Phi, psi and omega in degrees: 000132181300148184298325185293341182287350180271344183288320187307333179302332180290345180279346184302313179301324178296318181297316181296315181297317180295318181297319180291314186286337181293345179274347184282147181290151179239146180290143184282320184249141181233147173284165179300323181293316178295319180297320178296321179294320178295316179299321180294321178295318178298320179294321177297320179295318179297318179296318180295323178298315180298319179294323179295318177300316179296324179296322178299320179296317179297321180294319178297328180271013178061030177275119183300336181288344184298313182298316180297316179296319180296317179297320180295320179295319179295320178296323178294321177298317179298319178296320179297316181296317179299319180291325181296322181295334181265346186268126178297130176082002180283115180271135182270355182301317180295318179294322178295322178296320178297317179299318180298322179296318178295319180297320179293320178300319179289324177294318178296319181294330180276354184294339181273007179257129185279181187296335181272003180084008179263144179297128184284351177083010177232166180275161175285180190295345183255010174089188187299322185257037185293342181281355174236157180287061187296318179297322179294321178297316180297317180296318181295326178292324183283331180198160182289327184277355175075006184244349188291328178300313179297314181295323180299317182289321184284326189240354181267112183300327181294318178291320178298320177296324177296318177299317180299317181293319178296330183271352182243260186291342180251014181299317179301319179294321179296315180295319179295320178299319181293316178302312181297321182295324182301322179290327184264356187305315183293346177266330190257314187299319181305329180293318178288322182299315179294331180275000179076021181257144183288144179298325180301324179294317177302313181297317181300316179295313182297318181298317182286324185283315191217359188058023179076026177256115189295323189269016180290135174228128182276167178295334180278350178105000176290143187220152173094177184296335180245012167053065176271134169289158186301310185294316180295317179300318180298324179297332182250026171087011180260155179140198181296126182268010180101345179255002184096356180267133178269114185288358171298336179275355182273122183302317182293311182295318182291325179290325176297316179295321180295320179296317179295318181298314182294319178295326176294318179293318179301322179294328181275333191245043173058031179061026180272117180290326180294316179293325178293321176293322177297322177292321179301321182269316189259359179106131183291327179297313180297314181299319181292319179298315181295318180297314182292320181293330182271356182076024177082026179290162183292152179305326185278354175296134186305320182292337178268309185305314186287349179275348177269149178294162183303323181299318180288322178296333176276324187296312186301306180294331179292321177293316179298319180296316180295322178297319180295317180293327176300323182278332187227060185295315186293330179301333182248016176074021179272132178242081181296130179285132180264125181249155177276098186249023179298121188291149176201163178262133178249113180261122183290128178273343177209160182305141182198179175221168179296325175302311182296318178297320180301319181290313185283333177291332181076203183232019181302125179082005180226173174263329187233013181085191191247007184296312182297318180298315180295321179292317180295323181281343182229066187295344181287343185248138171280157186297329182261006180292131181278113184259135184282160176300140182097347177296137179254126180248149170285131183210201175235167179301320180295318179298318180298318178297317179293324179298312181296332182275321190245341191255353182271321179200166180108178186297317183293321178297316179294320179297316180300316180294319179298315182294319182291325182271002180297137183255112181301324184298332182288347179275350183279128178268120181259129180256155180181191180300138179282140180252150180282125178253113182293143179272152179249008182196182181271162175282182183295332183269008177093351179275164178291142177292146181258160178282151180293326187283320190242340185079002180276138179305133181276143178295142181291142178274132181283335182202159177294140177294147179293142179299140182294144178289144179293126183297149180293149181293122182291149180262346179211168182208139179263125184292132177269163180299132178089352181274146174251170178298325178295321177301316180294319180298318180290323182296322183251014177056054179253162168275121185305315183297316182292322178295319179295317181296320181294335182250010177066032181262129187273145173281164002266353188273337178052056184286132173230158182242149175303135180091348180290134180266125182251138172280126183271064181282136176073020181262145183250000000 
């Protein structure tokens, strides 16, 4: 049973107190002093309610601070109620409404727990962020009256077509995007939350841009989970961090940049989320020119809509549609798979790679295994990069447990290492002139064995040939066509990182060229 389902019991005393006190008569007229005191109590209750909602979210995300924050919010509510009972003119109707909202939030959060108390593995009717007024935040961002988001989805054919596409031929992409996002959520969502942007918007953009795959690079040069172009990314603090790693591939850094970018666009484009999304996809210069020329008309106005390229006209409703489905999965028959994504550090006890870890970890608790999750959580490393013992990877509690069980020793660990170190080149059969191999003994019939090439009896060997001397350890190696730095590292038992550093090769791609001579530093 989820931890947050135990908190609602603490609301019972509040309910009883409110129910009793709501029956007491209230004075009709209040002095200015009494009215100010009542207003202050109502504000305190609203603040405590908001803190309680936030605490529920922290508890669902396994944040230890959630329980403490929730208890503090409940204590504040109790103090407000006690003060209200003593305050002339304090009406409990508002306080009772706040309590009902909290009770409903807890009931909704418990909807995903089955009759046996086991988590059913699906989200409640309001999506991943149901413990916060996420739909309200999204609606408020889209319009001042809070209803335009709903109306857009219900009556806009372009958005409806986007929903249809996500639910049919793109359903697999949507489900994959959701799985990928769950692992990265604790890295990405806080950036949008601090910027006052709805989580649903983050998910919609990510699903459309990359399906939640961190290492995606477009033909136009956009990179990372949120697909920043180089120049735009640089403007918002993304790019080479000095080690050769491009932070556009970092989930945390890219989501921070996306939040800043969207808020900048919202400020320029009349707080229109559709125009801001159009700028995100089609370029901020074009969006600003169109907005200014049209006098700030809506994206769906024909004079505005037709000035954007077809890609942008498709992009905007698809992002809005994905955001809507994120908030209301059950309404559309979506059963998002819930994964155990509680973060943890995985320290390698022996040299390995993400490929090797993927094999030995297996797929327990997932649909497709852990390779994508490991890559997304560790964007600095390529899947075939040979990582030295002691390297610390971002992972989950479940991955760490599986690593200790399956990847340190045993058949699966050995199998994973064998498969990763297999050399494709060794499977190639090379033909050429046959050489005479001398025989060292007689055949079964007592005659001398003949050579394979000529059929002529081979001369008897007087003695066993001396064992060949072990070749000296090479100091350099010339890269062959089709070989990667990782191939060379595995061939000579090197640490990929150390080999790259010795040859001035930058991470994360470790690019080498055929014919390039490498110094085999640190190889055994």
